[in-house]
């Protein structure tokens, strides 16, 4: 069946119209003529498999990853990088208009000079298949594990240690159904290894250290974390501020792009020494501590206990005395805060903000709101609520935090009308 790709979904799939029905086709680029085979039919849409590219886009390239068409972790490796940035800008623009009813000029996406090997964290899964260890990623929307021996998004050091674990899993007494997290410091290049699952504490960690020393080795069983070797935290540095990262605390996976993002936030918020700032979903304090030197007080709120501990520790080690970190869900804590805030920073997970939180922020009447989002759809939904609450969207700046994938980070500036 032949069709023309004339659109794009937020997940990077091309969209065609076949007999009036929206048809989603992975690994295609708008403007291409392709042959497809329908593989799934629904009432209002259908999915198709790409069979042949009849008229390829001039932006089509051969993906360098051996696993690209099967893995599902990346969705844009078949597209030249400059066009990837254009497509992500288009996705943000269309989400704001279609979901939020917001029409605004979206700034060009800030890309990377080298859009490979940028991740400082990788999560592997294991499975025993016919007596052999399978170690890789889960395929999209499934629990099927794909054996992967190399990933072009992580560093050579992370890959080498991962391959050692894969090749010596039996000697290391690696348990079945184990999740392996490898984190790397961009500052020191040190590695933290985290093994999660039943039996993880029984791994032969001494044999592992004979291969290469790691800064830390943890096991986590039934929610209980145990340090087997090295330092409790992993050191990191952003814009001259030092951070200590616990095993499961959130920290942006792309160091270079995170520093760009922090610069944009500082530029948008333009604080004075008398200003109070709220950092909702503050994590380990990367934004809060970055703004503290220009503010009177920064209040960070975070639900994850270990992240709050990290944030307090980071403030102490950087001699920052004007940051206050509070543990709890933002929608429960923020409505009870007594401070009036000049600016509010929102950096929620993909699900976006709870309406209760947005109502509390509108009631506080900050002059500026900086909304940081990794999901254009929930961003558009929440911006619509803030616009109804007398805020105007002034700037929309996408950042390519996740090259080769369909994900895009967006920083929005809103000012009270």
Short mmCIF file of C-alpha atoms in Angstrom, two decimals:
data_model
loop_
_atom_site.label_atom_id
_atom_site.label_comp_id
_atom_site.label_asym_id
_atom_site.label_seq_id
_atom_site.Cartn_x
_atom_site.Cartn_y
_atom_site.Cartn_z
CA UNK A 1 0.00 0.00 0.00
CA UNK A 2 1.52 3.31 -1.09
CA UNK A 3 1.10 6.61 0.78
CA UNK A 4 2.66 10.01 1.43
CA UNK A 5 3.91 10.94 4.90
CA UNK A 6 2.52 14.37 5.70
CA UNK A 7 2.79 14.62 9.48
CA UNK A 8 4.61 13.52 12.61
CA UNK A 9 3.56 12.26 16.05
CA UNK A 10 5.16 13.29 19.34
CA UNK A 11 6.83 9.85 19.45
CA UNK A 12 8.56 10.40 16.09
CA UNK A 13 6.30 8.28 13.90
CA UNK A 14 5.35 9.57 10.46
CA UNK A 15 1.64 10.13 9.77
CA UNK A 16 -0.14 9.36 6.50
CA UNK A 17 -3.82 9.40 5.48
CA UNK A 18 -4.99 6.11 3.98
CA UNK A 19 -8.65 6.09 2.95
CA UNK A 20 -9.21 9.00 5.31
CA UNK A 21 -7.76 7.24 8.37
CA UNK A 22 -4.66 8.44 10.22
CA UNK A 23 -1.90 5.88 9.74
CA UNK A 24 1.23 5.87 11.89
CA UNK A 25 4.42 4.66 10.20
CA UNK A 26 7.72 4.48 12.17
CA UNK A 27 11.07 5.34 10.54
CA UNK A 28 9.61 7.74 7.99
CA UNK A 29 10.08 11.47 7.37
CA UNK A 30 7.39 14.00 6.36
CA UNK A 31 7.36 14.44 2.58
CA UNK A 32 8.36 10.86 1.75
CA UNK A 33 6.39 8.48 -0.45
CA UNK A 34 6.51 5.00 1.04
CA UNK A 35 5.05 1.51 0.71
CA UNK A 36 3.57 0.17 3.94
CA UNK A 37 1.69 -2.81 5.34
CA UNK A 38 -1.10 -2.31 7.88
CA UNK A 39 -0.31 -4.22 11.08
CA UNK A 40 -2.90 -2.84 13.52
CA UNK A 41 -6.34 -1.33 12.94
CA UNK A 42 -8.35 0.75 15.39
CA UNK A 43 -11.59 2.68 14.97
CA UNK A 44 -9.96 6.08 14.49
CA UNK A 45 -6.39 5.21 13.44
CA UNK A 46 -4.14 2.41 12.28
CA UNK A 47 -0.47 1.43 12.44
CA UNK A 48 1.67 0.29 9.54
CA UNK A 49 5.09 -1.24 8.96
CA UNK A 50 7.46 0.45 6.54
CA UNK A 51 8.08 -1.87 3.57
CA UNK A 52 9.90 0.41 1.10
CA UNK A 53 10.86 4.06 0.70
CA UNK A 54 9.82 5.04 -2.82
CA UNK A 55 10.81 8.73 -2.74
CA UNK A 56 13.22 9.30 0.17
CA UNK A 57 13.66 12.63 1.91
CA UNK A 58 17.00 14.37 1.26
CA UNK A 59 17.37 14.25 5.05
CA UNK A 60 17.30 10.44 5.21
CA UNK A 61 20.54 8.78 6.36
CA UNK A 62 21.60 5.24 7.23
CA UNK A 63 21.31 4.78 11.01
CA UNK A 64 24.69 3.82 12.53
CA UNK A 65 23.21 1.60 15.27
CA UNK A 66 22.88 -2.13 14.51
CA UNK A 67 19.77 -2.38 16.71
CA UNK A 68 17.99 0.76 15.58
CA UNK A 69 15.03 -0.72 13.73
CA UNK A 70 14.34 -3.27 16.49
CA UNK A 71 15.28 -1.59 19.76
CA UNK A 72 12.79 1.29 19.83
CA UNK A 73 14.87 3.42 22.19
CA UNK A 74 15.77 5.86 19.41
CA UNK A 75 13.39 7.10 16.74
CA UNK A 76 15.38 9.64 14.69
CA UNK A 77 18.66 7.97 13.74
CA UNK A 78 17.41 7.73 10.13
CA UNK A 79 17.16 11.54 10.00
CA UNK A 80 20.01 14.03 9.56
CA UNK A 81 20.60 15.86 12.84
CA UNK A 82 19.63 19.39 11.68
CA UNK A 83 16.27 18.01 10.47
CA UNK A 84 15.80 16.20 13.79
CA UNK A 85 15.90 19.60 15.49
CA UNK A 86 13.37 21.03 13.02
CA UNK A 87 11.00 18.11 13.60
CA UNK A 88 11.18 18.50 17.38
CA UNK A 89 10.44 22.21 17.07
CA UNK A 90 7.40 21.32 14.96
CA UNK A 91 6.17 18.82 17.57
CA UNK A 92 6.38 21.47 20.32
CA UNK A 93 4.62 24.10 18.20
CA UNK A 94 1.78 21.75 17.24
CA UNK A 95 1.27 20.49 20.81
CA UNK A 96 0.97 24.03 22.18
CA UNK A 97 -1.55 24.95 19.50
CA UNK A 98 -3.62 21.75 19.42
CA UNK A 99 -3.71 20.91 23.14
CA UNK A 100 -3.18 24.26 24.84
CA UNK A 101 -4.73 26.62 22.29
CA UNK A 102 -1.49 28.64 22.44
CA UNK A 103 -0.07 30.12 19.25
CA UNK A 104 3.42 31.47 19.78
CA UNK A 105 6.70 31.50 17.93
CA UNK A 106 8.79 28.57 19.20
CA UNK A 107 12.52 29.27 19.24
CA UNK A 108 14.82 26.97 17.24
CA UNK A 109 15.85 23.87 19.19
CA UNK A 110 19.28 24.13 20.82
CA UNK A 111 21.23 21.11 19.54
CA UNK A 112 24.61 19.55 20.24
CA UNK A 113 27.89 19.66 18.35
CA UNK A 114 28.22 15.90 18.86
CA UNK A 115 24.79 14.29 19.41
CA UNK A 116 26.21 10.89 20.48
CA UNK A 117 27.57 9.33 23.70
CA UNK A 118 25.90 12.00 25.81
CA UNK A 119 24.05 9.92 28.43
CA UNK A 120 25.53 9.73 31.94
CA UNK A 121 23.15 6.95 32.99
CA UNK A 122 22.06 3.64 31.45
CA UNK A 123 19.67 0.97 32.73
CA UNK A 124 20.20 -2.63 31.61
CA UNK A 125 17.92 -5.61 32.27
CA UNK A 126 18.93 -9.27 32.37
CA UNK A 127 17.27 -12.59 31.64
CA UNK A 128 18.44 -16.19 31.41
CA UNK A 129 17.53 -17.70 28.03
CA UNK A 130 18.47 -21.32 27.36
CA UNK A 131 21.24 -21.04 29.95
CA UNK A 132 22.66 -17.87 28.39
CA UNK A 133 22.60 -14.40 29.92
CA UNK A 134 20.61 -11.87 27.90
CA UNK A 135 21.35 -8.26 28.82
CA UNK A 136 19.77 -5.31 27.09
CA UNK A 137 16.72 -3.06 26.84
CA UNK A 138 13.02 -3.82 26.96
CA UNK A 139 11.36 -3.25 23.61
CA UNK A 140 8.86 -0.39 23.43
CA UNK A 141 5.61 -1.05 25.33
CA UNK A 142 6.55 -4.62 26.17
CA UNK A 143 8.43 -6.84 28.61
CA UNK A 144 10.36 -8.50 25.80
CA UNK A 145 14.08 -8.09 26.32
CA UNK A 146 16.41 -7.42 23.41
CA UNK A 147 20.04 -8.49 23.78
CA UNK A 148 22.20 -5.41 23.10
CA UNK A 149 25.99 -5.37 23.26
CA UNK A 150 26.53 -1.69 22.41
CA UNK A 151 24.67 1.59 22.66
CA UNK A 152 25.82 4.73 20.84
CA UNK A 153 24.26 7.04 23.42
CA UNK A 154 26.56 6.11 26.33
CA UNK A 155 30.29 6.62 26.90
CA UNK A 156 32.99 4.08 26.09
CA UNK A 157 33.74 3.63 29.81
CA UNK A 158 30.11 2.80 30.58
CA UNK A 159 29.98 0.43 27.63
CA UNK A 160 33.20 -1.39 28.55
CA UNK A 161 32.06 -2.04 32.12
CA UNK A 162 28.62 -3.13 30.89
CA UNK A 163 30.22 -5.58 28.46
CA UNK A 164 32.41 -7.01 31.23
CA UNK A 165 29.32 -7.68 33.34
CA UNK A 166 27.57 -9.27 30.35
CA UNK A 167 30.50 -11.54 29.49
CA UNK A 168 31.17 -12.66 33.08
CA UNK A 169 27.62 -12.80 34.43
CA UNK A 170 27.90 -16.44 35.57
CA UNK A 171 31.25 -15.92 37.33
CA UNK A 172 29.89 -12.78 38.99
CA UNK A 173 26.84 -14.76 40.22
CA UNK A 174 24.54 -12.27 38.56
CA UNK A 175 20.93 -13.15 39.51
CA UNK A 176 18.15 -13.59 36.98
CA UNK A 177 15.83 -10.62 36.32
CA UNK A 178 18.41 -8.15 37.58
CA UNK A 179 18.33 -4.46 36.72
CA UNK A 180 21.79 -2.92 36.32
CA UNK A 181 22.19 0.85 36.47
CA UNK A 182 25.50 2.40 35.44
CA UNK A 183 25.98 6.10 36.22
CA UNK A 184 28.97 8.23 35.30
CA UNK A 185 30.18 11.55 36.65
CA UNK A 186 30.83 14.13 33.96
CA UNK A 187 33.23 15.83 36.35
CA UNK A 188 35.45 12.92 37.45
CA UNK A 189 34.46 10.24 34.87
CA UNK A 190 33.98 7.84 37.81
CA UNK A 191 31.32 5.14 37.62
CA UNK A 192 28.61 4.11 40.07
CA UNK A 193 27.18 0.60 39.65
CA UNK A 194 23.74 -0.27 41.05
CA UNK A 195 22.30 -3.82 40.99
CA UNK A 196 18.59 -4.09 41.69
CA UNK A 197 16.59 -7.26 42.32
CA UNK A 198 16.36 -10.41 44.41
CA UNK A 199 19.83 -11.83 45.06
CA UNK A 200 21.66 -8.65 44.03
CA UNK A 201 23.57 -8.47 47.32
CA UNK A 202 25.14 -11.90 46.65
CA UNK A 203 26.97 -10.78 43.48
CA UNK A 204 30.76 -11.32 43.53
CA UNK A 205 31.68 -7.64 43.67
CA UNK A 206 35.34 -8.36 44.44
CA UNK A 207 35.73 -10.11 41.09
CA UNK A 208 34.10 -7.11 39.44
CA UNK A 209 36.65 -4.73 40.96
CA UNK A 210 39.48 -6.83 39.54
CA UNK A 211 38.33 -5.62 36.12
CA UNK A 212 38.14 -1.91 36.91
CA UNK A 213 37.58 0.11 40.04
CA UNK A 214 34.27 1.87 40.39
CA UNK A 215 33.59 4.83 42.65
CA UNK A 216 30.62 3.03 44.24
CA UNK A 217 28.85 -0.32 44.05
CA UNK A 218 25.33 -0.70 45.44
CA UNK A 219 22.74 -3.44 45.63
CA UNK A 220 19.04 -2.76 46.17
CA UNK A 221 16.71 -5.55 47.32
CA UNK A 222 13.10 -5.03 48.38
CA UNK A 223 13.70 -1.29 48.49
CA UNK A 224 16.68 -1.58 50.85
CA UNK A 225 19.87 0.00 49.54
CA UNK A 226 23.26 -1.43 50.54
CA UNK A 227 26.68 0.07 49.77
CA UNK A 228 29.20 -2.70 49.06
CA UNK A 229 32.16 -0.61 47.97
CA UNK A 230 33.35 2.96 47.67
CA UNK A 231 31.72 6.32 48.22
CA UNK A 232 28.08 6.83 49.17
CA UNK A 233 27.50 9.35 46.38
CA UNK A 234 28.76 10.19 42.90
CA UNK A 235 30.33 13.67 42.43
CA UNK A 236 29.01 15.98 39.72
CA UNK A 237 29.59 19.61 38.80
CA UNK A 238 27.26 22.00 36.96
CA UNK A 239 28.20 25.60 36.31
CA UNK A 240 30.76 25.62 39.13
CA UNK A 241 28.45 24.08 41.74
CA UNK A 242 29.32 20.64 43.13
CA UNK A 243 26.66 17.98 43.62
CA UNK A 244 26.60 14.59 45.31
CA UNK A 245 24.23 12.11 43.64
CA UNK A 246 22.69 9.14 45.48
CA UNK A 247 22.08 5.86 43.60
CA UNK A 248 18.47 6.45 42.60
CA UNK A 249 18.23 10.25 42.76
CA UNK A 250 17.18 12.01 39.56
CA UNK A 251 19.83 14.02 37.72
CA UNK A 252 19.66 15.15 34.10
CA UNK A 253 21.28 12.57 31.82
CA UNK A 254 22.90 15.11 29.45
CA UNK A 255 25.47 17.26 31.23
CA UNK A 256 26.30 19.66 28.37
CA UNK A 257 22.67 20.43 27.55
CA UNK A 258 21.76 20.78 31.23
CA UNK A 259 24.27 23.62 31.55
CA UNK A 260 22.62 25.34 28.57
CA UNK A 261 19.23 24.88 30.24
CA UNK A 262 20.43 26.43 33.50
CA UNK A 263 21.74 29.44 31.58
CA UNK A 264 18.34 29.93 29.92
CA UNK A 265 16.54 29.71 33.26
CA UNK A 266 18.84 32.32 34.80
CA UNK A 267 18.32 34.59 31.80
CA UNK A 268 14.53 34.26 31.96
CA UNK A 269 14.15 34.72 35.71
CA UNK A 270 16.56 37.71 36.18
CA UNK A 271 16.51 37.73 39.98
CA UNK A 272 17.29 40.51 42.44
CA UNK A 273 18.74 40.03 45.90
CA UNK A 274 15.34 40.64 47.55
CA UNK A 275 13.48 37.95 45.54
CA UNK A 276 12.09 34.66 46.84
CA UNK A 277 12.03 31.69 44.45
CA UNK A 278 10.08 28.43 44.54
CA UNK A 279 11.66 25.41 42.86
CA UNK A 280 8.93 22.77 42.59
CA UNK A 281 10.13 19.21 41.85
CA UNK A 282 13.62 20.36 42.84
CA UNK A 283 15.30 16.93 42.79
CA UNK A 284 18.87 17.14 44.07
CA UNK A 285 18.80 20.94 43.90
CA UNK A 286 20.47 21.53 40.53
CA UNK A 287 18.25 24.51 39.67
CA UNK A 288 17.74 25.82 43.20
CA UNK A 289 21.45 26.00 44.04
CA UNK A 290 22.19 27.58 40.68
CA UNK A 291 19.78 30.44 41.44
CA UNK A 292 20.58 30.86 45.15
CA UNK A 293 23.43 33.32 44.61
CA UNK A 294 21.04 35.85 43.03
CA UNK A 295 18.05 35.44 45.37
CA UNK A 296 17.04 36.16 48.95
CA UNK A 297 15.56 32.68 49.49
CA UNK A 298 15.01 29.59 47.37
CA UNK A 299 12.49 27.00 48.57
CA UNK A 300 12.79 23.57 46.96
CA UNK A 301 10.04 20.96 47.19
CA UNK A 302 10.56 17.31 46.26
CA UNK A 303 8.69 14.08 47.04
CA UNK A 304 11.68 11.73 46.74
CA UNK A 305 13.36 11.38 50.16
CA UNK A 306 16.92 10.61 49.02
CA UNK A 307 16.85 13.50 46.52
CA UNK A 308 15.95 15.93 49.34
CA UNK A 309 18.83 14.57 51.40
CA UNK A 310 21.13 15.08 48.43
CA UNK A 311 19.84 18.64 47.96
CA UNK A 312 20.52 19.52 51.60
CA UNK A 313 23.95 17.91 51.45
CA UNK A 314 24.74 19.80 48.23
CA UNK A 315 23.70 23.10 49.77
CA UNK A 316 25.93 22.43 52.81
CA UNK A 317 28.99 21.49 50.76
CA UNK A 318 28.60 24.57 48.52
CA UNK A 319 28.13 26.86 51.56
CA UNK A 320 24.66 27.89 50.37
CA UNK A 321 22.65 29.08 53.36
CA UNK A 322 19.58 30.58 51.65
CA UNK A 323 18.07 27.35 50.28
CA UNK A 324 15.32 25.51 52.15
CA UNK A 325 14.36 22.02 50.96
CA UNK A 326 11.08 20.39 51.93
CA UNK A 327 10.14 16.74 51.41
CA UNK A 328 6.64 15.97 50.12
CA UNK A 329 4.41 16.06 47.04
CA UNK A 330 4.39 19.55 45.54
CA UNK A 331 0.59 19.63 45.34
CA UNK A 332 0.43 19.04 49.12
CA UNK A 333 3.32 21.26 50.27
CA UNK A 334 3.09 24.36 48.04
CA UNK A 335 -0.49 25.41 49.00
CA UNK A 336 0.66 25.68 52.63
CA UNK A 337 3.76 27.80 52.03
CA UNK A 338 3.61 31.28 53.56
CA UNK A 339 6.24 32.99 51.38
CA UNK A 340 5.31 35.13 48.41
CA UNK A 341 7.49 34.23 45.42
CA UNK A 342 8.85 36.53 42.75
CA UNK A 343 9.42 33.49 40.52
CA UNK A 344 8.34 29.85 40.44
CA UNK A 345 10.31 27.12 38.69
CA UNK A 346 8.31 24.06 37.64
CA UNK A 347 10.20 20.96 36.49
CA UNK A 348 7.68 18.11 36.85
CA UNK A 349 7.90 14.51 35.60
CA UNK A 350 6.36 13.57 32.24
CA UNK A 351 2.85 13.49 33.73
CA UNK A 352 3.02 17.24 34.36
CA UNK A 353 1.62 19.19 37.32
CA UNK A 354 -1.43 18.40 39.42
CA UNK A 355 -4.18 21.00 39.09
CA UNK A 356 -4.05 21.65 42.83
CA UNK A 357 -0.43 22.80 42.47
CA UNK A 358 -1.18 25.07 39.53
CA UNK A 359 -4.05 26.67 41.46
CA UNK A 360 -1.76 27.34 44.43
CA UNK A 361 0.84 28.97 42.20
CA UNK A 362 -1.73 31.19 40.50
CA UNK A 363 -3.01 32.21 43.94
CA UNK A 364 0.54 33.13 45.04
CA UNK A 365 0.77 35.55 42.06
CA UNK A 366 4.48 35.27 41.23
CA UNK A 367 5.69 37.72 38.61
CA UNK A 368 7.31 34.95 36.57
CA UNK A 369 6.86 31.22 36.08
CA UNK A 370 9.55 29.13 34.39
CA UNK A 371 8.12 25.79 33.27
CA UNK A 372 10.62 23.07 32.31
CA UNK A 373 9.09 20.04 30.62
CA UNK A 374 10.13 16.85 28.84
CA UNK A 375 6.59 16.23 27.54
CA UNK A 376 5.10 18.82 25.13
CA UNK A 377 1.59 17.39 25.56
CA UNK A 378 1.34 17.82 29.35
CA UNK A 379 3.25 21.10 29.06
CA UNK A 380 0.58 22.45 26.70
CA UNK A 381 -2.21 21.25 29.00
CA UNK A 382 -0.67 22.95 32.06
CA UNK A 383 0.20 26.16 30.21
CA UNK A 384 -3.47 26.48 29.22
CA UNK A 385 -4.40 26.46 32.94
CA UNK A 386 -1.77 29.09 33.75
CA UNK A 387 -2.91 31.29 30.85
CA UNK A 388 -6.45 31.17 32.23
CA UNK A 389 -4.94 32.26 35.55
CA UNK A 390 -3.74 35.57 34.04
CA UNK A 391 -0.30 34.48 32.80
CA UNK A 392 1.07 35.04 29.30
CA UNK A 393 3.55 32.73 27.58
CA UNK A 394 6.47 34.93 26.53
CA UNK A 395 9.22 32.51 25.45
CA UNK A 396 9.34 28.85 24.39
CA UNK A 397 12.86 27.44 24.13
CA UNK A 398 13.28 23.74 23.23
CA UNK A 399 16.58 22.02 24.07
CA UNK A 400 17.69 18.74 22.53
CA UNK A 401 18.44 16.93 25.77
CA UNK A 402 17.92 13.53 24.13
CA UNK A 403 19.39 13.46 20.57
CA UNK A 404 18.37 10.58 18.27
CA UNK A 405 15.17 10.06 20.28
CA UNK A 406 11.77 11.70 19.96
CA UNK A 407 12.07 13.38 23.37
CA UNK A 408 12.67 17.10 23.72
CA UNK A 409 13.12 19.36 26.76
CA UNK A 410 11.31 22.71 26.71
CA UNK A 411 11.85 25.79 28.87
CA UNK A 412 8.93 28.26 28.90
CA UNK A 413 8.79 31.75 30.38
CA UNK A 414 5.42 33.01 31.60
CA UNK A 415 4.80 36.47 33.03
CA UNK A 416 1.83 37.67 34.99
CA UNK A 417 -0.44 39.75 32.75
#
